[in-house]
Amino acid sequence: MQIQLDLSRHCIETAAKLKVEALIRCYFKTQSPETDRRIQVLTRFLEKADFHNLRHAMAKETDLNDTTAHLLFPEDMNRMEIRFRGKAFYPLLPHGNPM
């Protein structure tokens, strides 16, 4: 599963929260299992990712033309990755444990 986040106006954590809110509104209209799954994986991402380190690592990328992050959620959530400006980032739990 892939979820796109627009980082042109917000950090990745805020963009993920806004995406969850939009998905919840959509879910109430459609009752889609796919939307429900996206809400679940984004909620887990928000609960488990080390956003301090993630923001720091992603801020080093200076290509201002690309402001879209792609969150890739395989079946094994421990292998989740973020593609941003041509690089892969692996959000870790605060104590260095993978999601």
PDB file of C-alpha atoms in Angstrom:
ATOM      1  CA  MET A   1       0.000   0.000   0.000  1.00  0.00           C
ATOM      2  CA  GLN A   2       1.210   3.488  -0.812  1.00  0.00           C
ATOM      3  CA  ILE A   3      -0.048   6.747   0.676  1.00  0.00           C
ATOM      4  CA  GLN A   4       1.024  10.162  -0.595  1.00  0.00           C
ATOM      5  CA  LEU A   5       1.536  13.097   1.732  1.00  0.00           C
ATOM      6  CA  ASP A   6       1.896  16.709   0.638  1.00  0.00           C
ATOM      7  CA  LEU A   7       4.756  18.263   2.596  1.00  0.00           C
ATOM      8  CA  SER A   8       4.638  21.680   0.939  1.00  0.00           C
ATOM      9  CA  ARG A   9       2.999  23.327   3.960  1.00  0.00           C
ATOM     10  CA  HIS A  10       3.440  20.890   6.848  1.00  0.00           C
ATOM     11  CA  CYS A  11       5.949  18.499   8.367  1.00  0.00           C
ATOM     12  CA  ILE A  12       5.395  14.796   7.819  1.00  0.00           C
ATOM     13  CA  GLU A  13       3.663  14.284  11.166  1.00  0.00           C
ATOM     14  CA  THR A  14       1.111  17.051  10.583  1.00  0.00           C
ATOM     15  CA  ALA A  15       0.582  15.946   6.973  1.00  0.00           C
ATOM     16  CA  ALA A  16      -0.120  12.390   8.187  1.00  0.00           C
ATOM     17  CA  LYS A  17      -2.613  13.667  10.785  1.00  0.00           C
ATOM     18  CA  LEU A  18      -4.399  15.732   8.138  1.00  0.00           C
ATOM     19  CA  LYS A  19      -4.505  12.711   5.812  1.00  0.00           C
ATOM     20  CA  VAL A  20      -6.059  10.572   8.581  1.00  0.00           C
ATOM     21  CA  GLU A  21      -8.733  13.226   9.153  1.00  0.00           C
ATOM     22  CA  ALA A  22      -9.513  13.326   5.416  1.00  0.00           C
ATOM     23  CA  LEU A  23      -9.658   9.519   5.258  1.00  0.00           C
ATOM     24  CA  ILE A  24     -12.031   9.376   8.226  1.00  0.00           C
ATOM     25  CA  ARG A  25     -14.386  11.828   6.488  1.00  0.00           C
ATOM     26  CA  CYS A  26     -14.173   9.686   3.355  1.00  0.00           C
ATOM     27  CA  TYR A  27     -14.789   6.486   5.296  1.00  0.00           C
ATOM     28  CA  PHE A  28     -18.056   7.792   6.739  1.00  0.00           C
ATOM     29  CA  LYS A  29     -19.265   8.423   3.193  1.00  0.00           C
ATOM     30  CA  THR A  30     -18.082   5.186   1.565  1.00  0.00           C
ATOM     31  CA  GLN A  31     -17.492   2.568   4.312  1.00  0.00           C
ATOM     32  CA  SER A  32     -14.642   1.302   2.126  1.00  0.00           C
ATOM     33  CA  PRO A  33     -12.414  -1.469   3.566  1.00  0.00           C
ATOM     34  CA  GLU A  34      -9.466   0.078   1.686  1.00  0.00           C
ATOM     35  CA  THR A  35     -10.038   3.437   3.377  1.00  0.00           C
ATOM     36  CA  ASP A  36     -10.329   1.690   6.735  1.00  0.00           C
ATOM     37  CA  ARG A  37      -6.991  -0.068   6.142  1.00  0.00           C
ATOM     38  CA  ARG A  38      -5.324   3.225   5.200  1.00  0.00           C
ATOM     39  CA  ILE A  39      -6.623   4.802   8.417  1.00  0.00           C
ATOM     40  CA  GLN A  40      -5.238   1.877  10.423  1.00  0.00           C
ATOM     41  CA  VAL A  41      -1.745   1.970   8.922  1.00  0.00           C
ATOM     42  CA  LEU A  42      -1.469   5.758   9.144  1.00  0.00           C
ATOM     43  CA  THR A  43      -2.617   5.661  12.770  1.00  0.00           C
ATOM     44  CA  ARG A  44       0.057   3.074  13.521  1.00  0.00           C
ATOM     45  CA  PHE A  45       2.616   5.220  11.734  1.00  0.00           C
ATOM     46  CA  LEU A  46       1.607   8.226  13.871  1.00  0.00           C
ATOM     47  CA  GLU A  47       1.850   6.170  17.055  1.00  0.00           C
ATOM     48  CA  LYS A  48       5.185   4.458  16.352  1.00  0.00           C
ATOM     49  CA  ALA A  49       7.399   6.676  14.183  1.00  0.00           C
ATOM     50  CA  ASP A  50      10.240   8.718  15.610  1.00  0.00           C
ATOM     51  CA  PHE A  51       9.200  12.054  14.123  1.00  0.00           C
ATOM     52  CA  HIS A  52      12.019  14.064  15.661  1.00  0.00           C
ATOM     53  CA  ASN A  53      14.682  12.034  13.864  1.00  0.00           C
ATOM     54  CA  LEU A  54      12.571  11.659  10.742  1.00  0.00           C
ATOM     55  CA  ARG A  55      12.037  15.432  10.389  1.00  0.00           C
ATOM     56  CA  HIS A  56      15.753  16.000  10.958  1.00  0.00           C
ATOM     57  CA  ALA A  57      16.781  13.466   8.298  1.00  0.00           C
ATOM     58  CA  MET A  58      14.235  14.678   5.764  1.00  0.00           C
ATOM     59  CA  ALA A  59      15.135  18.353   6.308  1.00  0.00           C
ATOM     60  CA  LYS A  60      18.588  17.669   4.879  1.00  0.00           C
ATOM     61  CA  GLU A  61      17.035  17.089   1.465  1.00  0.00           C
ATOM     62  CA  THR A  62      17.007  20.428  -0.346  1.00  0.00           C
ATOM     63  CA  ASP A  63      15.119  19.804  -3.604  1.00  0.00           C
ATOM     64  CA  LEU A  64      12.345  22.352  -3.122  1.00  0.00           C
ATOM     65  CA  ASN A  65      10.521  21.220  -6.284  1.00  0.00           C
ATOM     66  CA  ASP A  66       9.504  17.871  -4.781  1.00  0.00           C
ATOM     67  CA  THR A  67       7.236  18.182  -1.745  1.00  0.00           C
ATOM     68  CA  THR A  68       5.432  14.846  -1.911  1.00  0.00           C
ATOM     69  CA  ALA A  69       6.367  11.986   0.373  1.00  0.00           C
ATOM     70  CA  HIS A  70       5.283   8.444  -0.457  1.00  0.00           C
ATOM     71  CA  LEU A  71       4.666   6.182   2.518  1.00  0.00           C
ATOM     72  CA  LEU A  72       5.037   2.543   1.531  1.00  0.00           C
ATOM     73  CA  PHE A  73       3.338   0.068   3.827  1.00  0.00           C
ATOM     74  CA  PRO A  74       4.044  -3.579   2.996  1.00  0.00           C
ATOM     75  CA  GLU A  75       2.147  -6.358   4.721  1.00  0.00           C
ATOM     76  CA  ASP A  76       5.028  -6.565   7.194  1.00  0.00           C
ATOM     77  CA  MET A  77       4.773  -3.184   8.941  1.00  0.00           C
ATOM     78  CA  ASN A  78       8.353  -3.599  10.199  1.00  0.00           C
ATOM     79  CA  ARG A  79       9.541  -2.856   6.676  1.00  0.00           C
ATOM     80  CA  MET A  80       7.651   0.421   6.196  1.00  0.00           C
ATOM     81  CA  GLU A  81       9.535   3.121   4.336  1.00  0.00           C
ATOM     82  CA  ILE A  82       9.099   6.684   3.186  1.00  0.00           C
ATOM     83  CA  ARG A  83      10.254   7.809  -0.244  1.00  0.00           C
ATOM     84  CA  PHE A  84      11.042  11.505  -0.365  1.00  0.00           C
ATOM     85  CA  ARG A  85      13.079  13.370  -2.954  1.00  0.00           C
ATOM     86  CA  GLY A  86      14.511  10.172  -4.357  1.00  0.00           C
ATOM     87  CA  LYS A  87      15.669   8.761  -1.019  1.00  0.00           C
ATOM     88  CA  ALA A  88      14.291   6.110   1.310  1.00  0.00           C
ATOM     89  CA  PHE A  89      13.733   6.820   4.998  1.00  0.00           C
ATOM     90  CA  TYR A  90      12.894   4.193   7.575  1.00  0.00           C
ATOM     91  CA  PRO A  91      10.935   5.613  10.509  1.00  0.00           C
ATOM     92  CA  LEU A  92      12.043   4.028  13.738  1.00  0.00           C
ATOM     93  CA  LEU A  93      10.469   3.828  17.131  1.00  0.00           C
ATOM     94  CA  PRO A  94      11.969   6.221  19.671  1.00  0.00           C
ATOM     95  CA  HIS A  95      14.226   3.492  21.100  1.00  0.00           C
ATOM     96  CA  GLY A  96      15.625   2.395  17.764  1.00  0.00           C
ATOM     97  CA  ASN A  97      13.250  -0.521  17.301  1.00  0.00           C
ATOM     98  CA  PRO A  98      11.708  -0.841  13.843  1.00  0.00           C
ATOM     99  CA  MET A  99       7.966  -0.424  13.508  1.00  0.00           C
TER     100      MET A  99
END
